[in-house]
Each structure stands twice: as structure tokens, then as C-alpha cells.
PDB file of C-alpha atoms in Angstrom:
ATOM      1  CA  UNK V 238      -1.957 -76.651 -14.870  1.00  0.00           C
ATOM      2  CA  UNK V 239      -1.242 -74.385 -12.017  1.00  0.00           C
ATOM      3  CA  UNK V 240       0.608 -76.577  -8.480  1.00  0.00           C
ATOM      4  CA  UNK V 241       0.618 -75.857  -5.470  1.00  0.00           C
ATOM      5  CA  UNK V 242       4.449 -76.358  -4.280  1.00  0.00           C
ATOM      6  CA  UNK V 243       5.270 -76.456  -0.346  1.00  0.00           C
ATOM      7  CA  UNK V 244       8.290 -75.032   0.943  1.00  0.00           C
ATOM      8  CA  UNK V 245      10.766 -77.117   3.717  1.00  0.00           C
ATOM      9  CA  UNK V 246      12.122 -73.483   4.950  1.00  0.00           C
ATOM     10  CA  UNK V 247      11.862 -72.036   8.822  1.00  0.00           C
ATOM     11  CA  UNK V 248       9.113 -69.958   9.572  1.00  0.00           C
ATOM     12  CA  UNK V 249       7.567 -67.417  12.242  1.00  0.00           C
ATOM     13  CA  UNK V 250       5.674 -69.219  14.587  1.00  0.00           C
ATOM     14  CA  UNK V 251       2.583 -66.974  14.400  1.00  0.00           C
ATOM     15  CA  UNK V 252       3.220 -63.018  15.341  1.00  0.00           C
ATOM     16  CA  UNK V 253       6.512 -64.673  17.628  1.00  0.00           C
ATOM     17  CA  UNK V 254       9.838 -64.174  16.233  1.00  0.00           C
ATOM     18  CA  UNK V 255      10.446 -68.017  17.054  1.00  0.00           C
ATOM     19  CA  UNK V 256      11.266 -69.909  13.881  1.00  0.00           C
ATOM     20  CA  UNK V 257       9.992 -73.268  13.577  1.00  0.00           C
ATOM     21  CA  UNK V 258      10.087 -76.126  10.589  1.00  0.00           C
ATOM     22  CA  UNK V 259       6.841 -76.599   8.932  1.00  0.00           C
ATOM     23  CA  UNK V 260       6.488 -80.116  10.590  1.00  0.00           C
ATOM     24  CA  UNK V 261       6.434 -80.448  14.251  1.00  0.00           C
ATOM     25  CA  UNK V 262       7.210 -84.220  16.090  1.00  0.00           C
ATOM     26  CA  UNK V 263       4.451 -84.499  18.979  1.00  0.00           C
ATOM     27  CA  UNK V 264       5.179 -86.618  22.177  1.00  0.00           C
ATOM     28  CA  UNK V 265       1.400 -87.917  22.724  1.00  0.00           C
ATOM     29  CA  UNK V 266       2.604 -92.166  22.547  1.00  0.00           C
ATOM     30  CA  UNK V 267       6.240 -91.346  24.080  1.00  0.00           C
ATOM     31  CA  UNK V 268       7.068 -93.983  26.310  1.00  0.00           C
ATOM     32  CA  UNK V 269       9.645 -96.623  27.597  1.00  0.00           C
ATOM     33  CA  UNK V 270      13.587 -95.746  27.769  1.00  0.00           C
ATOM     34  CA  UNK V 271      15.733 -92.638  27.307  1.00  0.00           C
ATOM     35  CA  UNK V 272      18.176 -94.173  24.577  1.00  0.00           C
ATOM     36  CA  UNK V 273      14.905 -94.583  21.321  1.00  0.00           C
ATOM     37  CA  UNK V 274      13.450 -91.571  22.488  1.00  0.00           C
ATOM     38  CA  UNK V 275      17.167 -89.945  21.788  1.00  0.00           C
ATOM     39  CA  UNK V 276      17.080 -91.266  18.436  1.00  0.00           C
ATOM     40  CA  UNK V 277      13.857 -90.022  17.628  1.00  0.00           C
ATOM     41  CA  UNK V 278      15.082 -86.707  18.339  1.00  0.00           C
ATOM     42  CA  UNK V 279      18.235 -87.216  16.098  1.00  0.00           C
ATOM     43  CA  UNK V 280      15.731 -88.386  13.518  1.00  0.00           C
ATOM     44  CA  UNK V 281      13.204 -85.468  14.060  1.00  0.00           C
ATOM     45  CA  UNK V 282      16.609 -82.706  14.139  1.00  0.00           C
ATOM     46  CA  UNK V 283      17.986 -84.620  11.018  1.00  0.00           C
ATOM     47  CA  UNK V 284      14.374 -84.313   9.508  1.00  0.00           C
ATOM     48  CA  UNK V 285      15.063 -80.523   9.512  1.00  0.00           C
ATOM     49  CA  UNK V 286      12.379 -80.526  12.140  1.00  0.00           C
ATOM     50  CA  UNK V 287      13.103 -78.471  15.226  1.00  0.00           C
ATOM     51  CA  UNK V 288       9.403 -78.165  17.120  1.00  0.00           C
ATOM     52  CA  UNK V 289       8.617 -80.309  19.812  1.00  0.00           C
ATOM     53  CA  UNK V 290       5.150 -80.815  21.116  1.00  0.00           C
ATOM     54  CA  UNK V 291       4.350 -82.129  24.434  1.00  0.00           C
ATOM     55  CA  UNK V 292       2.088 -81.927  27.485  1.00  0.00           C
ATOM     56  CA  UNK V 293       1.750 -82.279  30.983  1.00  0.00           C
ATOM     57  CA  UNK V 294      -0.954 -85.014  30.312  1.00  0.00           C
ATOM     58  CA  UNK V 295       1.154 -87.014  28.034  1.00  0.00           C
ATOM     59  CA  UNK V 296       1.856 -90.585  29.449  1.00  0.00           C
ATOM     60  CA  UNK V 297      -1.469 -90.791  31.737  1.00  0.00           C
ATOM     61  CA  UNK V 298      -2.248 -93.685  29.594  1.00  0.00           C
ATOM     62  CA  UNK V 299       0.768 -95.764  30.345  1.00  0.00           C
ATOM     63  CA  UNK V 300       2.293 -97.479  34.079  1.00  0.00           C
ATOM     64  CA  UNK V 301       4.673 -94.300  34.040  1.00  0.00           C
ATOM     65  CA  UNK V 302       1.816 -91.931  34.359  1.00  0.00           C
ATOM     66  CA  UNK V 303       0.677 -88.036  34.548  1.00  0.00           C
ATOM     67  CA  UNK V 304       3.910 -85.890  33.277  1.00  0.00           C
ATOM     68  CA  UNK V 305       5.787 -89.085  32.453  1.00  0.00           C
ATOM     69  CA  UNK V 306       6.479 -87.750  28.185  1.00  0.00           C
ATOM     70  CA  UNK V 307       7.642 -84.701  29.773  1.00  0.00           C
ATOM     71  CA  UNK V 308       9.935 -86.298  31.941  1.00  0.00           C
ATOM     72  CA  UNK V 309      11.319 -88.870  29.670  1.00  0.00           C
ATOM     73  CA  UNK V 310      11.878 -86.061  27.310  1.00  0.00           C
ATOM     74  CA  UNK V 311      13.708 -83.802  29.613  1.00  0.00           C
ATOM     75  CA  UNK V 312      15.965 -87.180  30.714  1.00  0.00           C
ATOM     76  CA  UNK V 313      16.765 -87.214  26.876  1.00  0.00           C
ATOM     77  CA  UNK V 314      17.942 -83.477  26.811  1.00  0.00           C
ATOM     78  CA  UNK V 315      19.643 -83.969  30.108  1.00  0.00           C
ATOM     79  CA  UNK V 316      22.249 -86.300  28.327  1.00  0.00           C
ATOM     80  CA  UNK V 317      23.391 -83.793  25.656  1.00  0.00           C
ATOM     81  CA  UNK V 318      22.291 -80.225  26.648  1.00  0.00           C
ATOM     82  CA  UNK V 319      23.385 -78.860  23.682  1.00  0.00           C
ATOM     83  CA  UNK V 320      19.718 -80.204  21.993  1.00  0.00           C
ATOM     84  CA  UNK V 321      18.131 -77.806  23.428  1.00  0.00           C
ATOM     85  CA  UNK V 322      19.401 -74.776  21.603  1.00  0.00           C
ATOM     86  CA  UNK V 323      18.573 -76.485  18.516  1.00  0.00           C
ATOM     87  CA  UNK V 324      14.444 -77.278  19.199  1.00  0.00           C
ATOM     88  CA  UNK V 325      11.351 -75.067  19.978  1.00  0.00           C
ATOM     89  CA  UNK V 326       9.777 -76.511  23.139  1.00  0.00           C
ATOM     90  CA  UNK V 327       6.152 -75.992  22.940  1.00  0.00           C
ATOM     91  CA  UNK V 328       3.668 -77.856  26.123  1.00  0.00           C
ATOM     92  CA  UNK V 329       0.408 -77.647  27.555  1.00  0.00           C
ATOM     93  CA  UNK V 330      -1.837 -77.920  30.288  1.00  0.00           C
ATOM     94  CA  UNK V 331      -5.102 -77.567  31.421  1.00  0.00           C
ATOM     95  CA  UNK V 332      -6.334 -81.121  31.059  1.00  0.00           C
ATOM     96  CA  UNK V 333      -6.412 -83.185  34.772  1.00  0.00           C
ATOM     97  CA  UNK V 334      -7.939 -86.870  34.521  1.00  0.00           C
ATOM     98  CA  UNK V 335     -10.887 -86.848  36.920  1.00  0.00           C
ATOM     99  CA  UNK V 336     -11.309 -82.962  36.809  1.00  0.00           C
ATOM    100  CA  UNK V 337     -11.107 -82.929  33.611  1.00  0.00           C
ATOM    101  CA  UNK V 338     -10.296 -79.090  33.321  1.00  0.00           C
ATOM    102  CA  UNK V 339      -8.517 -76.586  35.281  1.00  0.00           C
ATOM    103  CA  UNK V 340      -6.673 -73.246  33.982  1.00  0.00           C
ATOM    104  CA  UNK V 341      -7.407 -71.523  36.985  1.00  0.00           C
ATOM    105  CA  UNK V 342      -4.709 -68.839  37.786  1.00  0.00           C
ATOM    106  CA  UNK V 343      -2.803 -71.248  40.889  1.00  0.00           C
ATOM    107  CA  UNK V 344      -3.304 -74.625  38.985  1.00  0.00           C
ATOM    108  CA  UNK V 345      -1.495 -73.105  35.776  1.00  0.00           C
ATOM    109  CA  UNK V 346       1.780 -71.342  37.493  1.00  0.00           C
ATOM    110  CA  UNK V 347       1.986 -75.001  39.285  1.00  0.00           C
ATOM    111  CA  UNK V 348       2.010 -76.586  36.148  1.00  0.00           C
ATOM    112  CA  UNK V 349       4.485 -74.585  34.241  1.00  0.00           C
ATOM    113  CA  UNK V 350       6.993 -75.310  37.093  1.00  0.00           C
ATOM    114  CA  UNK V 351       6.215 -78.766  37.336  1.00  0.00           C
ATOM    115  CA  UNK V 352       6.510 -79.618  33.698  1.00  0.00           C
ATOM    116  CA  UNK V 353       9.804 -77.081  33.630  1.00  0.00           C
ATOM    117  CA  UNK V 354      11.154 -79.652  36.143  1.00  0.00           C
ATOM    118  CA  UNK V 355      10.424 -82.771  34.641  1.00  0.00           C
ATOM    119  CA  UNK V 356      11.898 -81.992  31.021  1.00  0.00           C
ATOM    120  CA  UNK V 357      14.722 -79.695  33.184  1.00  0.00           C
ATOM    121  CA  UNK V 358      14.811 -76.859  31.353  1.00  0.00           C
ATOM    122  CA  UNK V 359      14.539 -73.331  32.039  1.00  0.00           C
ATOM    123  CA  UNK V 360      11.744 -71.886  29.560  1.00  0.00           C
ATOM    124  CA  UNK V 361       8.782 -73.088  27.355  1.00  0.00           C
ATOM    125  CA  UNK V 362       8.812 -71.453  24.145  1.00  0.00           C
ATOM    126  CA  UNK V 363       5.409 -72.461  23.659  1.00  0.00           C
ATOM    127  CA  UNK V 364       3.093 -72.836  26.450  1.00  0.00           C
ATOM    128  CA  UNK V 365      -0.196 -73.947  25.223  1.00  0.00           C
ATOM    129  CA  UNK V 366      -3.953 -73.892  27.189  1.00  0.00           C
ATOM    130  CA  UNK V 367      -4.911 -77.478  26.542  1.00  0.00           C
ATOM    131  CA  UNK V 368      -8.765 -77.125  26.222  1.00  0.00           C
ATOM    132  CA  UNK V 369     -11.253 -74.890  27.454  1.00  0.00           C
ATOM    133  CA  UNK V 370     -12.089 -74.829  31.450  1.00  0.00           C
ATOM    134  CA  UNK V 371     -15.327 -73.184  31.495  1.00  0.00           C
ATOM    135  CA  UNK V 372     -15.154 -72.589  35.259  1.00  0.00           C
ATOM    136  CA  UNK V 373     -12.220 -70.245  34.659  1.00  0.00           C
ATOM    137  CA  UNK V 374     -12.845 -66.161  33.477  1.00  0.00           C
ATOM    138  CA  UNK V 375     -10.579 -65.971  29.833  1.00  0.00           C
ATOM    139  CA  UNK V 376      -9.275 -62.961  32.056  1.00  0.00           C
ATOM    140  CA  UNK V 377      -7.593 -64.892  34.429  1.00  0.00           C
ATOM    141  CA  UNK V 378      -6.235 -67.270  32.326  1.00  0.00           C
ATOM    142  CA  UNK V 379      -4.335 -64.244  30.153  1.00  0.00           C
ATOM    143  CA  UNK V 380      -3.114 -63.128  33.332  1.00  0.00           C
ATOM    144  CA  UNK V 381      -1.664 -66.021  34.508  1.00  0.00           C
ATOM    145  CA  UNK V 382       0.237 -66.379  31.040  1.00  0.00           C
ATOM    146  CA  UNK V 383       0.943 -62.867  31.105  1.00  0.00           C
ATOM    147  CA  UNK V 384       2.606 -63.508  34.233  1.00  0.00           C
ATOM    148  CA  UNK V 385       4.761 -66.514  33.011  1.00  0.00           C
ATOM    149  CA  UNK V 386       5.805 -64.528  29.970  1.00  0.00           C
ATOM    150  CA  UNK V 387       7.238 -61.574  32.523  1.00  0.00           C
ATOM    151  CA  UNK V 388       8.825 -63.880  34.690  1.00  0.00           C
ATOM    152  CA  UNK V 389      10.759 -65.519  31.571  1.00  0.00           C
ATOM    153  CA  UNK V 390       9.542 -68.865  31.783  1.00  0.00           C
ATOM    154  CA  UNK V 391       7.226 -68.542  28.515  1.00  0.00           C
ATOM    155  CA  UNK V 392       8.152 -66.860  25.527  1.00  0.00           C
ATOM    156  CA  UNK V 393       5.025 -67.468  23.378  1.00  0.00           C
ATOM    157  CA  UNK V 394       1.170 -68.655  24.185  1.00  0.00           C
ATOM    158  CA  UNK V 395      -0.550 -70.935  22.067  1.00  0.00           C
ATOM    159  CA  UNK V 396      -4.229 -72.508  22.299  1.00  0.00           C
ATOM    160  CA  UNK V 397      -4.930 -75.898  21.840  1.00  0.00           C
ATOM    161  CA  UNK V 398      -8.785 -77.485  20.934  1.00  0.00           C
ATOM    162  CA  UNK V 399     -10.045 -74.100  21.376  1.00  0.00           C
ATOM    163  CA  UNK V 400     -13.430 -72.434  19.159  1.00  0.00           C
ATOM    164  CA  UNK V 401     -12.711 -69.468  17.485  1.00  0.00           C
ATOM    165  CA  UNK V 402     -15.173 -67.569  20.345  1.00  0.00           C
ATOM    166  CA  UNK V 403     -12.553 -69.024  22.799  1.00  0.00           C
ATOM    167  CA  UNK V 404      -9.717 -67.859  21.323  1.00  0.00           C
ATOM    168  CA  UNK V 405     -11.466 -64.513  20.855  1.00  0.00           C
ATOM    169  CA  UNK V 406     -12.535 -64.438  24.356  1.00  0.00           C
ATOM    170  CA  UNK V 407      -8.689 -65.268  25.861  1.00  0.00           C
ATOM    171  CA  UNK V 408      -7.369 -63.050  23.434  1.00  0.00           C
ATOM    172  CA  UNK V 409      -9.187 -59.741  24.273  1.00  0.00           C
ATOM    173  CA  UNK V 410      -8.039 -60.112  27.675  1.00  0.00           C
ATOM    174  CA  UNK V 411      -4.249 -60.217  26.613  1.00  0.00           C
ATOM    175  CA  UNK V 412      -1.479 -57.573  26.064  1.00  0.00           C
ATOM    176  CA  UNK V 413       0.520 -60.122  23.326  1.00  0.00           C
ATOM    177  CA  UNK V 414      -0.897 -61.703  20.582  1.00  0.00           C
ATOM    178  CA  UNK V 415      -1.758 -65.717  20.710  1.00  0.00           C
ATOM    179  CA  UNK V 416       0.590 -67.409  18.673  1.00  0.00           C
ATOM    180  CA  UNK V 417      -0.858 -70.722  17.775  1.00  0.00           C
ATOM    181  CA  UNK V 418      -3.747 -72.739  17.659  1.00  0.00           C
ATOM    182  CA  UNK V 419      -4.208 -76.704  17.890  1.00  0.00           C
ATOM    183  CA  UNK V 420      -6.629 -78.311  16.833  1.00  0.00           C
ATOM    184  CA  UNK V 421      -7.446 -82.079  15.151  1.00  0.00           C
ATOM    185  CA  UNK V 422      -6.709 -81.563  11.422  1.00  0.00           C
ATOM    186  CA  UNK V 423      -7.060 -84.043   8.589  1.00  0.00           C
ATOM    187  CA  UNK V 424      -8.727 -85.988   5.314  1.00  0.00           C
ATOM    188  CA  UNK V 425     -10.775 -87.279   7.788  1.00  0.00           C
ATOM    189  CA  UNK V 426     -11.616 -84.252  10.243  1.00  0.00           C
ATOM    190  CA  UNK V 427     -12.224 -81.424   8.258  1.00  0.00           C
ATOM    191  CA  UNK V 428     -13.931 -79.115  10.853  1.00  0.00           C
ATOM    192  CA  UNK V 429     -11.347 -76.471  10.698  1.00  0.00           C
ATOM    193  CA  UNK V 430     -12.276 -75.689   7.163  1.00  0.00           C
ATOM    194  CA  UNK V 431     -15.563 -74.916   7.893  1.00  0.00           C
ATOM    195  CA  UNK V 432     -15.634 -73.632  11.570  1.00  0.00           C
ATOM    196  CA  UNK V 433     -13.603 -70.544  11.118  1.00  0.00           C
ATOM    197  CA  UNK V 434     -10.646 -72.301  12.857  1.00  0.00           C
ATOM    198  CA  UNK V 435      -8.723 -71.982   9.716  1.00  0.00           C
ATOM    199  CA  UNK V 436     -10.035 -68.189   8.501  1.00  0.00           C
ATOM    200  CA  UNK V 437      -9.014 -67.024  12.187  1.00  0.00           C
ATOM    201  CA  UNK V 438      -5.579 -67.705  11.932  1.00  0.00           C
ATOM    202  CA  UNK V 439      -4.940 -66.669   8.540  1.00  0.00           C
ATOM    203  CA  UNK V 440      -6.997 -63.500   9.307  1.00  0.00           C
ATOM    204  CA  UNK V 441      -4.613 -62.818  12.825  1.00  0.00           C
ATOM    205  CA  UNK V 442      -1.570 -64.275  11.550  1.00  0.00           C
ATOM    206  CA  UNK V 443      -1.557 -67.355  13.979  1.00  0.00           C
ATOM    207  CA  UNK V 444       0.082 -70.351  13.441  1.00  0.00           C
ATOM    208  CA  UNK V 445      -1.864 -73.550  13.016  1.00  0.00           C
ATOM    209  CA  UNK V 446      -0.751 -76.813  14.555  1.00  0.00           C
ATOM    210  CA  UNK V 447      -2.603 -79.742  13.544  1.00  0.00           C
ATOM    211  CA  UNK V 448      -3.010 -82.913  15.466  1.00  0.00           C
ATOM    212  CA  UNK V 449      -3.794 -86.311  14.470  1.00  0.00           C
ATOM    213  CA  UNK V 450      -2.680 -85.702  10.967  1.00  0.00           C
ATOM    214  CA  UNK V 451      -2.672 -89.566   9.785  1.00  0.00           C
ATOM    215  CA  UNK V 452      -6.912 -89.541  11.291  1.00  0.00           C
ATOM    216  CA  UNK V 453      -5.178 -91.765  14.280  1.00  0.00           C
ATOM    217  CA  UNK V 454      -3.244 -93.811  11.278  1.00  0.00           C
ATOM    218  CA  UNK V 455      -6.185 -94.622   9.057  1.00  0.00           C
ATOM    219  CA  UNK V 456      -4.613 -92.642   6.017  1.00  0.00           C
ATOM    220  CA  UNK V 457      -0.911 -94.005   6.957  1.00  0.00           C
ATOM    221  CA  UNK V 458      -2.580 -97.369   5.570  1.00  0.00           C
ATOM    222  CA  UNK V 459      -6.114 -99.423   5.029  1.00  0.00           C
ATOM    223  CA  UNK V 460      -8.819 -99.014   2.591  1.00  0.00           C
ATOM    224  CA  UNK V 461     -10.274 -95.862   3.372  1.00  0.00           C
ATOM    225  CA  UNK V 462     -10.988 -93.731  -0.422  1.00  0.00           C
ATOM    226  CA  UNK V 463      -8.999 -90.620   0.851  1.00  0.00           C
ATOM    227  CA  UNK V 464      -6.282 -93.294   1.863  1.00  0.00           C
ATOM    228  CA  UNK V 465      -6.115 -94.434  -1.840  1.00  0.00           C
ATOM    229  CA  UNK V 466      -5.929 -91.328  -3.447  1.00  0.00           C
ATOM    230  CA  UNK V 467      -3.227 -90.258  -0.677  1.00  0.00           C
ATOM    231  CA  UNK V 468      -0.952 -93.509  -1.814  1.00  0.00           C
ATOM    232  CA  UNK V 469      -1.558 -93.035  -5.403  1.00  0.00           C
ATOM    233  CA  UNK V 470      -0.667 -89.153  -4.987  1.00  0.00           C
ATOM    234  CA  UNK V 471       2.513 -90.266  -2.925  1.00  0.00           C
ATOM    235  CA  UNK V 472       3.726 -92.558  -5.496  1.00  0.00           C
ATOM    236  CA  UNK V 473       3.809 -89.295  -7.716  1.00  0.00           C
ATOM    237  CA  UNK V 474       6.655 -88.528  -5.872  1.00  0.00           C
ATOM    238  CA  UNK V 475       8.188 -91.563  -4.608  1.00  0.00           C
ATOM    239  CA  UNK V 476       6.747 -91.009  -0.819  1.00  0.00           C
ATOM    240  CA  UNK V 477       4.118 -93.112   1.031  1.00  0.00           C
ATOM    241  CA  UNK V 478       0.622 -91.837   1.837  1.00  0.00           C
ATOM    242  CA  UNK V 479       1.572 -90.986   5.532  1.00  0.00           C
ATOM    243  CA  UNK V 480       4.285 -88.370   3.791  1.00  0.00           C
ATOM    244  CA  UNK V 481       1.406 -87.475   1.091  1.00  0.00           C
ATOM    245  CA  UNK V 482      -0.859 -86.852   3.877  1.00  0.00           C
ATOM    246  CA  UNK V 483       1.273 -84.252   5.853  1.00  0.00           C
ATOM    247  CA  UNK V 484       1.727 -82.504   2.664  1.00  0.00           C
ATOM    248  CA  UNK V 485      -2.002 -82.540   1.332  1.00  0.00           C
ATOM    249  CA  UNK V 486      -2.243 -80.040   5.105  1.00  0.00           C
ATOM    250  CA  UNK V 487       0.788 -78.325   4.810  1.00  0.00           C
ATOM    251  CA  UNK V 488      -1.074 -76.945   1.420  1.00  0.00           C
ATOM    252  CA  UNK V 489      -3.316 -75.005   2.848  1.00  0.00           C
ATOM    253  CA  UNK V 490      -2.996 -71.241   2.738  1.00  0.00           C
ATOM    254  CA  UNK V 491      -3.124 -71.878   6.764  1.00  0.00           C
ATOM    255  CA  UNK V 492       0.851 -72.890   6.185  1.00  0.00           C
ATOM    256  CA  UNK V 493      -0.510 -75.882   8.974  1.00  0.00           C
ATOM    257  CA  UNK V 494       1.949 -77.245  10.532  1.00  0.00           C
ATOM    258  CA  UNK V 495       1.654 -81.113  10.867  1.00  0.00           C
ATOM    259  CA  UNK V 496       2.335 -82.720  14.363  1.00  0.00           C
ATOM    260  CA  UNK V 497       4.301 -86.072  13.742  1.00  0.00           C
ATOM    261  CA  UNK V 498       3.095 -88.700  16.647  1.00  0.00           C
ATOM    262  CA  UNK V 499       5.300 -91.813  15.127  1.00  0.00           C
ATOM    263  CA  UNK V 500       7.834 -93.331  17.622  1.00  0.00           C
ATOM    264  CA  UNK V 501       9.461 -94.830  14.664  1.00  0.00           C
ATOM    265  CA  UNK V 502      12.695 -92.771  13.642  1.00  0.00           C
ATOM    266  CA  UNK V 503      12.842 -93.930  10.172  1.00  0.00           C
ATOM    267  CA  UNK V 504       8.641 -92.596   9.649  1.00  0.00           C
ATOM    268  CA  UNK V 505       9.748 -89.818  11.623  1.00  0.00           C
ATOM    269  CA  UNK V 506      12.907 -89.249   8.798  1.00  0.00           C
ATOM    270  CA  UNK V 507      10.538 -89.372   5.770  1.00  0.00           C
ATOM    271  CA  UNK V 508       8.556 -87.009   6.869  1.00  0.00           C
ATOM    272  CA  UNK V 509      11.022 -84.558   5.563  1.00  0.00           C
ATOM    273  CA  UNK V 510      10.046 -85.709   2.328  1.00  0.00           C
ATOM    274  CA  UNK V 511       6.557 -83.426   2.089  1.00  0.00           C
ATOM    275  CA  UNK V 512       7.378 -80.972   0.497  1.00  0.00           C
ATOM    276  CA  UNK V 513       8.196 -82.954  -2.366  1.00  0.00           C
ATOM    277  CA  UNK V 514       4.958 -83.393  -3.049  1.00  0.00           C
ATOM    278  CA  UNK V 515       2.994 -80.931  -5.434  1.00  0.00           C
ATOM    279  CA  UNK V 516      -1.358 -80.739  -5.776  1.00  0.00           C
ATOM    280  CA  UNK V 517      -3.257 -79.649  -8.073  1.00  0.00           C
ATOM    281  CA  UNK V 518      -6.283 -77.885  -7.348  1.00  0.00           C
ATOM    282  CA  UNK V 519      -8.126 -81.316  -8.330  1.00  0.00           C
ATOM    283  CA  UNK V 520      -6.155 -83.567  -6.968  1.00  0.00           C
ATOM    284  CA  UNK V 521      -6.340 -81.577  -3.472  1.00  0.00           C
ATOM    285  CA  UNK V 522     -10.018 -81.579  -3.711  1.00  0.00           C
ATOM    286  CA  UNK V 523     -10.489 -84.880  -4.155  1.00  0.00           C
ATOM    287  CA  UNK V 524      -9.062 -86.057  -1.362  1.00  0.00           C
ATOM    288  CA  UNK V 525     -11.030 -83.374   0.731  1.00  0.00           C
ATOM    289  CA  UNK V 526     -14.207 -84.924  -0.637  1.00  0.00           C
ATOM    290  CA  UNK V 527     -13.206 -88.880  -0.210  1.00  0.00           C
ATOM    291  CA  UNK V 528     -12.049 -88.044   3.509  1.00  0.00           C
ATOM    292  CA  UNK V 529     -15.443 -86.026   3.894  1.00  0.00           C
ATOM    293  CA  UNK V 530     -17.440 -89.047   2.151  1.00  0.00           C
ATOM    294  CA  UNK V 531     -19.774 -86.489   0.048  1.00  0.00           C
ATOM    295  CA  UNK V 532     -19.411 -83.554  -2.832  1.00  0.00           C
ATOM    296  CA  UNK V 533     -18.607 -80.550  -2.594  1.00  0.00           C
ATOM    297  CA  UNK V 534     -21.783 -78.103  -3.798  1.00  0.00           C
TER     298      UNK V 534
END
């Protein structure tokens, strides 16, 4: 019977000629002190995995605040600069608590420089539009990224919770092609498959970037039925069902790229142990139909 096998090697990040890993580490729950957060980064580097994923809006949920994952990051790299010419930075913006939206032209050049100050670096190589503002014309969105890519502080845009009309929209309106696309990906949130999400990028060569890959840690462990078959498809290989899950994505034609949000180095380690992990077309399927809770016609 004919498996499909996932590969652990580099790849283009969309249309970019930035190579990333096939799993990214996201910095949505980083908090507390600079030494963990440096071991997760040994872990995620020695992990093979070399994206990072952050935003501007990371922390608001904690004491520390609006910008405060950026700036604990960037405290991290500031100990041992020679990290950063081993990752692929990607942020966002565009989300502001109480707003909630803003990628007008002004509020977006402010926020590049702001989160380029907290992690201290010189250039995003991923600078991602968070969600859609609706009060803002696609057109002067791509000109404010156009703008960030000729000053040198962007090398590559990405989208992030964006329709496939939205992405559309921004990227008539831009000279360079849109790299990458975010949006919530798993067992249990399937809308990609069936939106276009997925189609788009594979039609426009543009890199896919799920989040929430674990369906906020229900597959990782409980009782759900796409949970069980993830475990008992894992233990095929000698991984858990968190590992099993990342590679039942990654098996999509998509080549999605799985964002990692565990603050635990040694879950953030086995990650690297995917692409172990073979499907057949069966076995794939039935987990899409236990996280979807009905057949397939």
C-alpha cells in the first residue's frame, strides 16, 4: 500500500529564497525569564528547527504585557548574537487590544520599529499582517510593506488569519509575491481544506503556516476520537500523538508547516521526530473524519 513519507529537509519559504525547517516554534505562551526561554531555543535549533514565530501582541495576556514575547525573545538573542544567523525571524502586527485592528500605513512602520527594538535586531525576515483591518485600503497596506522591504527592514511578507479574497485583494496591490499564509490548522479545524485556504497556496506557491496544531492541546492528550487514532498512529513509530499530530499536517500536499507553541524543551525536541511518521491514505482520512465528527461523502 502506497505511504505518504515526510521529509525533515530545509525548504523555500514560499516564492522567498529564505529556507526554513518544516516545523516552526511559535512564541504565543512565552513568558517569565531569559535563561528557559534560551533553552527552548537550543531545543528548537537542536530540533533542526530554525523558524521563529512571534508577534507584537504576544504577552498581552500576562503582567509583562503588549510586546513583552518580543522582548523577552530579543533579551535571549542579546546574550549570544551569534543565534541569530542561525533562525528565520518571522512577526506580526495588526492586532491592538481595544482597537482591535489597525494596518493603517503610520500604525504599521511604528510597529516594525518597535518590535525591531524589543527583540534588537536589525531585520524581520518575515513580517506578517496579523488579521484583516477592514478600515484600511489592501493598497495601503502593500505600500507600507513595500516600503519596509526597500528600506531593508523586511525581507519577506506573510499573511496571517486572512480569506483567500483578502489575500487576493493585498496581493494585487503588491510588486512581490506574499510568501506565507497563517491560519488555525488541525484534526479539529479543518476549514482550510475546504475554504480554498489550502488550494491558494499550493496554486501561488505560498507557504502555509499553521497555528494551533495540537486544537489548543486537545489531540496532545484526552479522549477526543481523532486523539485516539493520533496515539495509536504514533505508537507506529514510537512518537506520541502531539508528534503524530504535526506530522498527520505536514502531509498535506500544502508542505504546512506546523507552529510548535510548547514552552517545554524536551516536547519542543520530539517534535523533530515527525517525519518519522508515514500515512496511508486511510489512516490519514480517518483522522480527518474523527476530528471533523462526520463522513466524508
Amino acid at each position: 500500500m502506497t505511504t505518504i513519507r515526510l521529509s525533515n529537509d530545509l525548504r523555500p519559504l514560499g516564492k522567498s529564497e529564505i529556507l526554513v525547517s518544516p516545523i516552526a516554534w511559535g512564541m504565543w505562551r512565552l513568558a517569565g525569564e531569559t535563561a528557559p526561554v534560551r533553552v527552548m531555543i537550543d531545543a528548537a535549533l537542536g530540533a533542526g528547527i530554525n523558524l521563529f514565530d512571534t508577534a507584537d501582541i504576544y504577552g498581552c495576556d500576562v503582567p509583562a504585557g503588549f510586546g513583552s514575547a518580543e522582548a523577552l525573545f530579543g533579551r535571549a538573542l542579546a546574550e549570544d548574537r551569534s543565534l541569530r544567523a542561525k533562525m528565520v525571524i518571522a512577526t506580526k502586527a495588526g492586532i491592538r487590544p481595544g482597537i482591535p485592528y489597525n494596518s493603517s500605513a503610520d500604525y504599521l512602520a511604528d510597529a516594525l520599529d518597535a518590535s525591531l527594538t524589543r527583540m534588537a535586531i536589525e531585520q524581520v525576515d518575515l513580517y506578517q499582517i496579523h488579521r484583516r483591518d477592514f478600515l484600511t485600503h489592501p493598497q495601503e497596506v502593500a505600500e507600507a510593506l513595500t516600503r519596509m522591504i526597500d528600506a531593508g527592514k523586511v525581507r519577506s511578507i506573510g499573511v496571517s488569519n486572512y480569506s483567500v479574497h483578502e489575500f487576493a485583494a493585498l496581493q494585487a496591490f503588491l510588486g512581490q509575491p506574499i510568501v506565507s499564509t497563517q491560519p488555525e490548522f488541525s484534526p479539529l479545524q479543518t476549514a482550510p481544506l475546504f475554504d480554498g485556504t489550502l488550494d491558494q497556496a499550493m496554486m501561488h506557491d505560498v507557504a502555509v503556516m499553521a497555528w494551533s496544531p495540537l486544537g489548543g492541546g486537545r489531540l496532545a492528550q484526552g479522549d477526543h476520537p481523532a486523539a485516539t487514532l493520533l496515539a495509536e498512529q504514533g505508537a507506529r513509530y514510537d512518537v506520541d500523538a502531539a508528534t503524530a499530530t504535526l506530522a498527520w499536517i505536514m502531509a498535506h500536499p500544502a508542505r504546512i508547516i506546523p507552529i510548535v507553541g510548547s514552552q517545554t524543551p524536551a516536547r519542543i525536541a520530539a517534535s523533530a521526530d515527525a517525519h518519522k511518521v508515514e500515512w496511508t491514505r486511510s489512516e490519514w482520512y480517518a483522522v480527518l473524519q474523527a476530528g471533523m465528527g462526520v463522513s466524508l461523502p
